[in-house]
mmCIF file of C-alpha atoms in Angstrom:
data_model
loop_
_atom_site.group_PDB
_atom_site.id
_atom_site.type_symbol
_atom_site.label_atom_id
_atom_site.label_comp_id
_atom_site.label_asym_id
_atom_site.label_seq_id
_atom_site.Cartn_x
_atom_site.Cartn_y
_atom_site.Cartn_z
ATOM 1 C CA ASP A 7 71.776 117.987 32.546
ATOM 2 C CA LYS A 8 69.002 120.740 31.850
ATOM 3 C CA ILE A 9 67.940 119.286 28.732
ATOM 4 C CA GLY A 10 67.587 115.535 29.865
ATOM 5 C CA PRO A 11 69.052 112.562 28.256
ATOM 6 C CA ARG A 12 67.055 112.335 25.065
ATOM 7 C CA PHE A 13 67.853 115.870 23.804
ATOM 8 C CA GLY A 14 71.541 115.487 25.269
ATOM 9 C CA GLY A 15 71.847 112.554 22.935
ATOM 10 C CA LEU A 16 70.363 114.360 20.149
ATOM 11 C CA LEU A 17 72.704 117.349 20.741
ATOM 12 C CA ASN A 18 75.763 115.222 20.771
ATOM 13 C CA ALA A 19 74.847 113.403 17.442
ATOM 14 C CA THR A 20 74.002 116.718 15.891
ATOM 15 C CA LEU A 21 77.347 118.068 16.635
ATOM 16 C CA GLY A 22 78.920 114.860 15.941
ATOM 17 C CA ASN A 23 77.407 114.312 12.394
ATOM 18 C CA ALA A 24 77.970 117.782 11.465
ATOM 19 C CA ALA A 25 81.670 116.643 10.308
ATOM 20 C CA GLU A 26 80.260 113.722 8.485
ATOM 21 C CA LEU A 27 77.762 116.199 6.675
ATOM 22 C CA ILE A 28 80.656 118.337 5.884
ATOM 23 C CA ILE A 29 82.887 115.657 4.654
ATOM 24 C CA THR A 30 80.339 113.910 2.301
ATOM 25 C CA ILE A 31 79.127 117.321 0.683
ATOM 26 C CA ILE A 32 82.604 117.734 -0.339
ATOM 27 C CA ALA A 33 82.979 114.286 -1.365
ATOM 28 C CA ILE A 34 79.746 114.795 -3.523
ATOM 29 C CA SER A 35 81.522 118.025 -5.204
ATOM 30 C CA ALA A 36 84.396 115.780 -6.002
ATOM 31 C CA GLY A 37 82.013 113.260 -7.776
ATOM 32 C CA GLN A 38 82.852 110.556 -5.336
ATOM 33 C CA LEU A 39 79.483 109.083 -4.911
ATOM 34 C CA THR A 40 80.386 105.482 -3.962
ATOM 35 C CA LEU A 41 82.404 106.937 -1.070
ATOM 36 C CA VAL A 42 79.106 109.038 -0.014
ATOM 37 C CA ARG A 43 76.944 105.956 0.163
ATOM 38 C CA ALA A 44 79.440 103.924 1.572
ATOM 39 C CA SER A 45 79.869 106.360 4.631
ATOM 40 C CA ILE A 46 75.988 106.655 4.919
ATOM 41 C CA ILE A 47 75.697 103.035 5.608
ATOM 42 C CA GLY A 48 79.094 102.832 7.478
ATOM 43 C CA SER A 49 77.937 105.774 9.785
ATOM 44 C CA VAL A 50 74.556 103.937 10.596
ATOM 45 C CA ILE A 51 76.119 100.481 11.443
ATOM 46 C CA GLY A 52 79.060 102.072 13.062
ATOM 47 C CA ASN A 53 76.998 103.742 15.696
ATOM 48 C CA ILE A 54 74.732 100.891 16.390
ATOM 49 C CA LEU A 55 77.396 98.203 16.378
ATOM 50 C CA LEU A 56 80.642 99.958 17.012
ATOM 51 C CA VAL A 57 79.779 102.787 19.253
ATOM 52 C CA LEU A 58 76.966 101.197 20.953
ATOM 53 C CA GLY A 59 78.795 97.877 21.495
ATOM 54 C CA ALA A 60 81.661 99.607 23.090
ATOM 55 C CA SER A 61 79.550 101.575 25.360
ATOM 56 C CA ILE A 62 77.582 98.451 26.727
ATOM 57 C CA LEU A 63 80.917 96.584 26.962
ATOM 58 C CA LEU A 64 82.696 98.959 28.942
ATOM 59 C CA GLY A 65 80.082 100.229 30.846
ATOM 60 C CA GLY A 66 78.751 96.836 31.636
ATOM 61 C CA LEU A 67 82.424 95.757 32.670
ATOM 62 C CA LYS A 68 82.604 98.765 35.286
ATOM 63 C CA ASN A 69 78.679 98.586 36.255
ATOM 64 C CA GLY A 70 77.426 95.431 35.833
ATOM 65 C CA VAL A 71 73.836 94.871 34.331
ATOM 66 C CA GLN A 72 72.828 98.452 33.272
ATOM 67 C CA ARG A 73 69.321 99.760 32.915
ATOM 68 C CA PHE A 74 67.700 102.265 30.476
ATOM 69 C CA SER A 75 64.239 103.291 29.270
ATOM 70 C CA ARG A 76 62.559 100.642 27.472
ATOM 71 C CA GLU A 77 60.154 102.943 25.828
ATOM 72 C CA ASN A 78 62.865 105.130 24.302
ATOM 73 C CA ALA A 79 64.760 101.957 23.232
ATOM 74 C CA GLY A 80 61.473 100.841 21.491
ATOM 75 C CA ILE A 81 61.062 103.861 19.762
ATOM 76 C CA ASP A 82 64.672 103.947 18.530
ATOM 77 C CA ALA A 83 64.357 100.432 17.341
ATOM 78 C CA THR A 84 61.246 100.904 15.432
ATOM 79 C CA MET A 85 62.603 103.977 13.739
ATOM 80 C CA LEU A 86 65.743 102.168 12.860
ATOM 81 C CA ILE A 87 63.708 99.343 11.019
ATOM 82 C CA LEU A 88 61.724 102.129 9.212
ATOM 83 C CA ALA A 89 65.063 103.604 8.335
ATOM 84 C CA VAL A 90 66.176 100.540 6.837
ATOM 85 C CA ILE A 91 63.172 100.206 4.841
ATOM 86 C CA ALA A 92 63.198 103.585 3.621
ATOM 87 C CA ILE A 93 66.936 103.269 2.441
ATOM 88 C CA SER A 94 66.232 99.747 0.924
ATOM 89 C CA VAL A 95 63.242 100.429 -1.208
ATOM 90 C CA PRO A 96 65.111 102.672 -3.998
ATOM 91 C CA SER A 97 67.794 99.857 -4.188
ATOM 92 C CA ILE A 98 65.075 97.102 -4.648
ATOM 93 C CA PHE A 99 63.158 99.254 -7.091
ATOM 94 C CA SER A 100 66.245 99.657 -9.184
ATOM 95 C CA VAL A 101 66.727 96.055 -9.234
ATOM 96 C CA ALA A 102 63.262 94.870 -9.870
ATOM 97 C CA ILE A 103 62.593 97.036 -12.980
ATOM 98 C CA GLU A 104 64.747 97.627 -16.085
ATOM 99 C CA PRO A 105 67.360 100.363 -15.561
ATOM 100 C CA ASN A 106 65.499 103.633 -15.495
ATOM 101 C CA LYS A 107 67.982 106.184 -13.925
ATOM 102 C CA LEU A 108 65.313 109.100 -14.016
ATOM 103 C CA ALA A 109 62.729 106.825 -12.135
ATOM 104 C CA VAL A 110 65.164 105.767 -9.499
ATOM 105 C CA GLU A 111 66.159 109.518 -8.956
ATOM 106 C CA GLU A 112 62.500 110.711 -8.645
ATOM 107 C CA LEU A 113 61.702 107.658 -6.133
ATOM 108 C CA SER A 114 64.932 108.761 -4.195
ATOM 109 C CA LEU A 115 63.900 112.313 -4.038
ATOM 110 C CA THR A 116 60.301 111.416 -2.562
ATOM 111 C CA THR A 117 61.710 108.799 -0.614
ATOM 112 C CA ALA A 118 64.193 111.325 1.005
ATOM 113 C CA ALA A 119 61.429 113.952 1.397
ATOM 114 C CA VAL A 120 59.262 111.140 3.428
ATOM 115 C CA MET A 121 62.462 110.620 5.585
ATOM 116 C CA LEU A 122 62.929 114.161 6.290
ATOM 117 C CA VAL A 123 59.153 114.554 7.390
ATOM 118 C CA ILE A 124 59.301 111.419 9.592
ATOM 119 C CA TYR A 125 62.170 112.721 11.224
ATOM 120 C CA GLY A 126 60.878 115.962 11.942
ATOM 121 C CA ILE A 127 57.882 114.432 13.541
ATOM 122 C CA SER A 128 59.998 111.950 15.726
ATOM 123 C CA ILE A 129 61.823 115.404 17.103
ATOM 124 C CA LEU A 130 58.581 116.798 17.633
ATOM 125 C CA TYR A 131 57.243 113.665 19.582
ATOM 126 C CA GLN A 132 60.341 113.796 21.732
ATOM 127 C CA PHE A 133 59.910 117.318 22.822
ATOM 128 C CA LYS A 134 56.433 116.910 23.649
ATOM 129 C CA LEU A 135 56.902 113.667 25.557
ATOM 130 C CA LYS A 136 59.979 115.886 27.472
ATOM 131 C CA THR A 137 57.638 118.589 27.886
ATOM 132 C CA SER A 138 54.785 116.104 29.479
ATOM 133 C CA ASN A 139 57.146 114.206 31.463
ATOM 134 C CA SER A 140 59.445 117.356 32.612
ATOM 135 C CA GLU A 141 62.078 115.964 34.854
ATOM 136 C CA PRO A 142 63.767 118.184 37.326
ATOM 137 C CA ALA A 143 67.360 119.239 35.663
ATOM 138 C CA ALA A 144 70.114 118.021 37.710
ATOM 139 C CA THR A 145 72.068 120.700 39.323
ATOM 140 C CA SER A 146 75.723 121.104 38.186
ATOM 141 C CA HIS A 147 78.044 122.109 41.305
ATOM 142 C CA SER A 148 81.522 124.262 40.515
ATOM 143 C CA GLU A 149 81.788 122.983 36.676
ATOM 144 C CA HIS A 150 83.123 126.002 34.535
ATOM 145 C CA ARG A 151 80.840 126.625 31.605
ATOM 146 C CA TRP A 152 80.911 128.730 28.477
ATOM 147 C CA ASN A 153 78.339 131.444 27.791
ATOM 148 C CA SER A 154 76.557 131.202 24.432
ATOM 149 C CA ARG A 155 78.496 133.895 22.531
ATOM 150 C CA VAL A 156 81.867 131.811 23.379
ATOM 151 C CA ALA A 157 80.170 128.454 22.473
ATOM 152 C CA LEU A 158 78.965 129.774 18.996
ATOM 153 C CA VAL A 159 82.440 131.030 18.275
ATOM 154 C CA VAL A 160 84.026 127.992 19.107
ATOM 155 C CA LEU A 161 81.384 126.190 17.164
ATOM 156 C CA ALA A 162 81.889 128.235 14.186
ATOM 157 C CA ALA A 163 85.409 127.814 14.286
ATOM 158 C CA SER A 164 85.416 124.108 14.509
ATOM 159 C CA VAL A 165 83.024 123.922 11.382
ATOM 160 C CA VAL A 166 85.478 126.107 9.434
ATOM 161 C CA GLY A 167 88.295 123.754 10.587
ATOM 162 C CA ILE A 168 86.244 120.508 9.663
ATOM 163 C CA ALA A 169 85.805 121.887 6.272
ATOM 164 C CA ILE A 170 89.472 122.528 5.518
ATOM 165 C CA MET A 171 90.331 119.190 6.930
ATOM 166 C CA SER A 172 87.750 117.454 4.907
ATOM 167 C CA GLU A 173 89.001 118.875 1.562
ATOM 168 C CA PHE A 174 92.287 117.391 2.239
ATOM 169 C CA LEU A 175 90.769 113.889 3.518
ATOM 170 C CA VAL A 176 88.486 113.656 0.487
ATOM 171 C CA GLY A 177 91.695 114.667 -1.798
ATOM 172 C CA SER A 178 93.754 112.213 -0.093
ATOM 173 C CA VAL A 179 91.267 108.978 -0.557
ATOM 174 C CA GLU A 180 92.505 108.039 -3.934
ATOM 175 C CA PRO A 181 96.584 108.181 -3.424
ATOM 176 C CA VAL A 182 95.990 106.692 0.275
ATOM 177 C CA THR A 183 93.778 103.678 -1.013
ATOM 178 C CA LYS A 184 96.478 102.904 -3.827
ATOM 179 C CA GLN A 185 99.285 103.079 -1.405
ATOM 180 C CA LEU A 186 97.535 100.854 1.394
ATOM 181 C CA GLY A 187 95.620 98.555 -0.914
ATOM 182 C CA MET A 188 92.436 99.650 0.224
ATOM 183 C CA SER A 189 89.435 100.526 -1.646
ATOM 184 C CA GLU A 190 87.484 103.537 -1.499
ATOM 185 C CA PHE A 191 84.350 101.583 -0.753
ATOM 186 C CA PHE A 192 86.277 100.402 2.477
ATOM 187 C CA VAL A 193 87.482 103.838 3.252
ATOM 188 C CA GLY A 194 83.967 105.303 3.136
ATOM 189 C CA ILE A 195 82.139 102.521 4.953
ATOM 190 C CA ILE A 196 84.727 101.986 7.887
ATOM 191 C CA ILE A 197 87.329 104.625 8.065
ATOM 192 C CA ILE A 198 85.344 108.025 7.396
ATOM 193 C CA PRO A 199 82.600 106.957 9.756
ATOM 194 C CA ILE A 200 85.194 106.378 12.565
ATOM 195 C CA ILE A 201 87.186 109.699 11.957
ATOM 196 C CA GLY A 202 84.017 111.883 11.506
ATOM 197 C CA ASN A 203 82.388 110.946 14.695
ATOM 198 C CA VAL A 204 85.142 110.143 17.175
ATOM 199 C CA ALA A 205 84.118 112.729 19.362
ATOM 200 C CA GLU A 206 80.685 111.753 20.021
ATOM 201 C CA HIS A 207 82.007 107.931 20.283
ATOM 202 C CA LEU A 208 84.010 108.851 22.979
ATOM 203 C CA VAL A 209 81.350 110.574 24.674
ATOM 204 C CA ALA A 210 79.015 107.835 24.348
ATOM 205 C CA VAL A 211 81.626 105.437 26.252
ATOM 206 C CA GLN A 212 82.397 107.841 28.874
ATOM 207 C CA VAL A 213 78.946 108.452 29.988
ATOM 208 C CA ALA A 214 77.930 104.602 29.668
ATOM 209 C CA ARG A 215 80.950 103.990 32.226
ATOM 210 C CA LYS A 216 79.426 106.532 34.656
ATOM 211 C CA ASP A 217 76.004 104.170 34.405
ATOM 212 C CA GLN A 218 74.123 106.922 32.244
ATOM 213 C CA MET A 219 72.921 104.539 29.605
ATOM 214 C CA ASP A 220 69.841 106.421 28.485
ATOM 215 C CA LEU A 221 72.136 109.163 27.419
ATOM 216 C CA SER A 222 74.588 106.774 25.846
ATOM 217 C CA LEU A 223 71.812 104.923 23.695
ATOM 218 C CA SER A 224 70.690 108.426 22.864
ATOM 219 C CA ILE A 225 73.635 109.557 21.515
ATOM 220 C CA ALA A 226 74.308 105.834 19.662
ATOM 221 C CA ASN A 227 70.934 105.497 18.224
ATOM 222 C CA GLY A 228 70.220 109.019 17.646
ATOM 223 C CA SER A 229 73.273 109.476 15.341
ATOM 224 C CA SER A 230 72.305 106.514 13.553
ATOM 225 C CA LEU A 231 68.801 107.518 12.948
ATOM 226 C CA GLN A 232 69.996 111.295 12.265
ATOM 227 C CA ILE A 233 72.496 109.903 9.537
ATOM 228 C CA ALA A 234 70.003 107.657 8.081
ATOM 229 C CA LEU A 235 66.796 109.945 8.247
ATOM 230 C CA PHE A 236 68.251 113.418 7.934
ATOM 231 C CA VAL A 237 71.776 113.742 6.429
ATOM 232 C CA ALA A 238 71.259 111.038 3.837
ATOM 233 C CA PRO A 239 68.021 113.026 2.586
ATOM 234 C CA VAL A 240 69.606 116.157 3.056
ATOM 235 C CA LEU A 241 72.692 114.983 0.872
ATOM 236 C CA VAL A 242 69.986 113.656 -1.942
ATOM 237 C CA PHE A 243 68.530 117.116 -2.245
ATOM 238 C CA ILE A 244 72.115 119.048 -1.955
ATOM 239 C CA SER A 245 73.554 116.594 -4.638
ATOM 240 C CA LEU A 246 70.533 117.757 -7.069
ATOM 241 C CA LEU A 247 71.565 121.356 -6.442
ATOM 242 C CA MET A 248 75.299 120.682 -7.112
ATOM 243 C CA GLY A 249 74.528 118.848 -10.433
ATOM 244 C CA ASN A 250 75.861 115.490 -9.160
ATOM 245 C CA PRO A 251 72.628 113.674 -8.222
ATOM 246 C CA LEU A 252 72.946 111.225 -5.408
ATOM 247 C CA THR A 253 70.411 108.464 -5.262
ATOM 248 C CA LEU A 254 69.489 106.036 -2.448
ATOM 249 C CA GLU A 255 70.933 102.943 -4.292
ATOM 250 C CA PHE A 256 73.178 100.486 -2.302
ATOM 251 C CA ASN A 257 74.639 97.420 -3.229
ATOM 252 C CA ASN A 258 73.240 93.975 -1.817
ATOM 253 C CA PHE A 259 75.818 93.608 1.071
ATOM 254 C CA GLU A 260 75.304 97.219 2.369
ATOM 255 C CA LEU A 261 71.677 96.576 2.708
ATOM 256 C CA ILE A 262 72.200 92.926 4.380
ATOM 257 C CA ALA A 263 74.615 94.710 6.740
ATOM 258 C CA LEU A 264 72.066 97.622 7.696
ATOM 259 C CA THR A 265 69.625 95.209 8.072
ATOM 260 C CA ALA A 266 71.206 92.872 10.414
ATOM 261 C CA SER A 267 72.680 95.691 12.452
ATOM 262 C CA ALA A 268 69.237 97.249 13.011
ATOM 263 C CA VAL A 269 67.762 93.546 14.327
ATOM 264 C CA ILE A 270 70.510 92.754 16.199
ATOM 265 C CA ALA A 271 70.450 96.146 18.028
ATOM 266 C CA ALA A 272 66.616 95.926 18.557
ATOM 267 C CA PHE A 273 67.036 92.665 20.146
ATOM 268 C CA ILE A 274 69.557 93.758 22.586
ATOM 269 C CA SER A 275 67.973 96.985 23.681
ATOM 270 C CA VAL A 276 64.222 96.536 23.859
ATOM 271 C CA ASP A 277 64.153 94.753 27.338
ATOM 272 C CA GLY A 278 65.587 98.040 28.960
ATOM 273 C CA ARG A 279 68.817 95.901 30.317
ATOM 274 C CA SER A 280 72.187 95.548 28.900
ATOM 275 C CA ASN A 281 75.471 93.508 29.937
ATOM 276 C CA TRP A 282 78.899 93.459 28.903
ATOM 277 C CA LEU A 283 78.415 90.125 26.951
ATOM 278 C CA GLU A 284 75.910 91.857 24.704
ATOM 279 C CA GLY A 285 78.079 94.648 24.180
ATOM 280 C CA ALA A 286 80.802 91.972 22.955
ATOM 281 C CA MET A 287 78.271 90.590 20.735
ATOM 282 C CA LEU A 288 77.806 93.872 18.791
ATOM 283 C CA LEU A 289 81.352 94.243 18.544
ATOM 284 C CA ALA A 290 81.674 90.925 17.053
ATOM 285 C CA VAL A 291 79.265 91.705 14.305
ATOM 286 C CA TYR A 292 81.169 94.816 13.306
ATOM 287 C CA THR A 293 84.545 93.181 13.199
ATOM 288 C CA ILE A 294 83.050 90.429 10.961
ATOM 289 C CA LEU A 295 81.324 93.072 8.798
ATOM 290 C CA ALA A 296 84.612 95.237 8.484
ATOM 291 C CA LEU A 297 86.258 92.030 7.592
ATOM 292 C CA ALA A 298 83.845 91.268 4.774
ATOM 293 C CA PHE A 299 83.855 94.955 3.636
ATOM 294 C CA PHE A 300 87.889 94.708 3.285
ATOM 295 C CA PHE A 301 87.717 91.737 0.743
ATOM 296 C CA LEU A 302 84.298 92.657 -1.020
ATOM 297 C CA PRO A 303 85.032 95.958 -2.864
ATOM 298 C CA ALA A 304 86.944 94.003 -5.821
ATOM 299 C CA LEU A 305 83.458 91.950 -6.354
ATOM 300 C CA ILE A 306 81.519 95.294 -6.484
#
């Protein structure tokens, strides 16, 4: 309540994406780069289609037409389009020229650096915007709150637990995919993003049902932007240090899905209003893409 919906959404997204970051780092160390790339795209489209769709649907069914900040939604929509462009350029570059692994790696590194800079600038802008429009903090009544020390201990223990579970998760991908007839690609783009971000998914839906759509959108859109503009670039640099370079090369269907998701989410959110039908539309798009991803891997 004290930090407002924008920074509340950012904090929820950051804590939720910590699990995703740990899982993908372990996957990089195991050489499962296809899994990592798929999970990056899967997390972005999962947040702007599945999470946002479920939030708008369930919030709309309970509260009817819901309203939120058009300015914040417009900024998020523009940032999402920017993220799509940044992620797409290395892939288009690798197709447009003769295969040149070194050039693609260098372009991925420089693009990642630009993505980190623009993400940092966007956080700074939000901070300055909040300062200039300082809203009175809502007071909380009889809720029990942890002190900072207890919260840090719980957070540290959670990170250790996530790291241990991530080892088992990444190690079990191959046997599970063989047993269930799924591909590594499908697990990366659908299953891992859902598992890695389940906590923030639930929070986004809960606050939408409480008619706090600014916070719900900040969680869903903020998580997508953080994955695309922060986590993905960080993974590029970390993979280089680990001796297993990750480039920002994605297959055509991933790019089409990413672009379509960003466009439909932008159209739905920029008017500052939402209803349950729009949520159902987002979920329908996610379901269609998930089905396509399930059948696609054999062709990749």
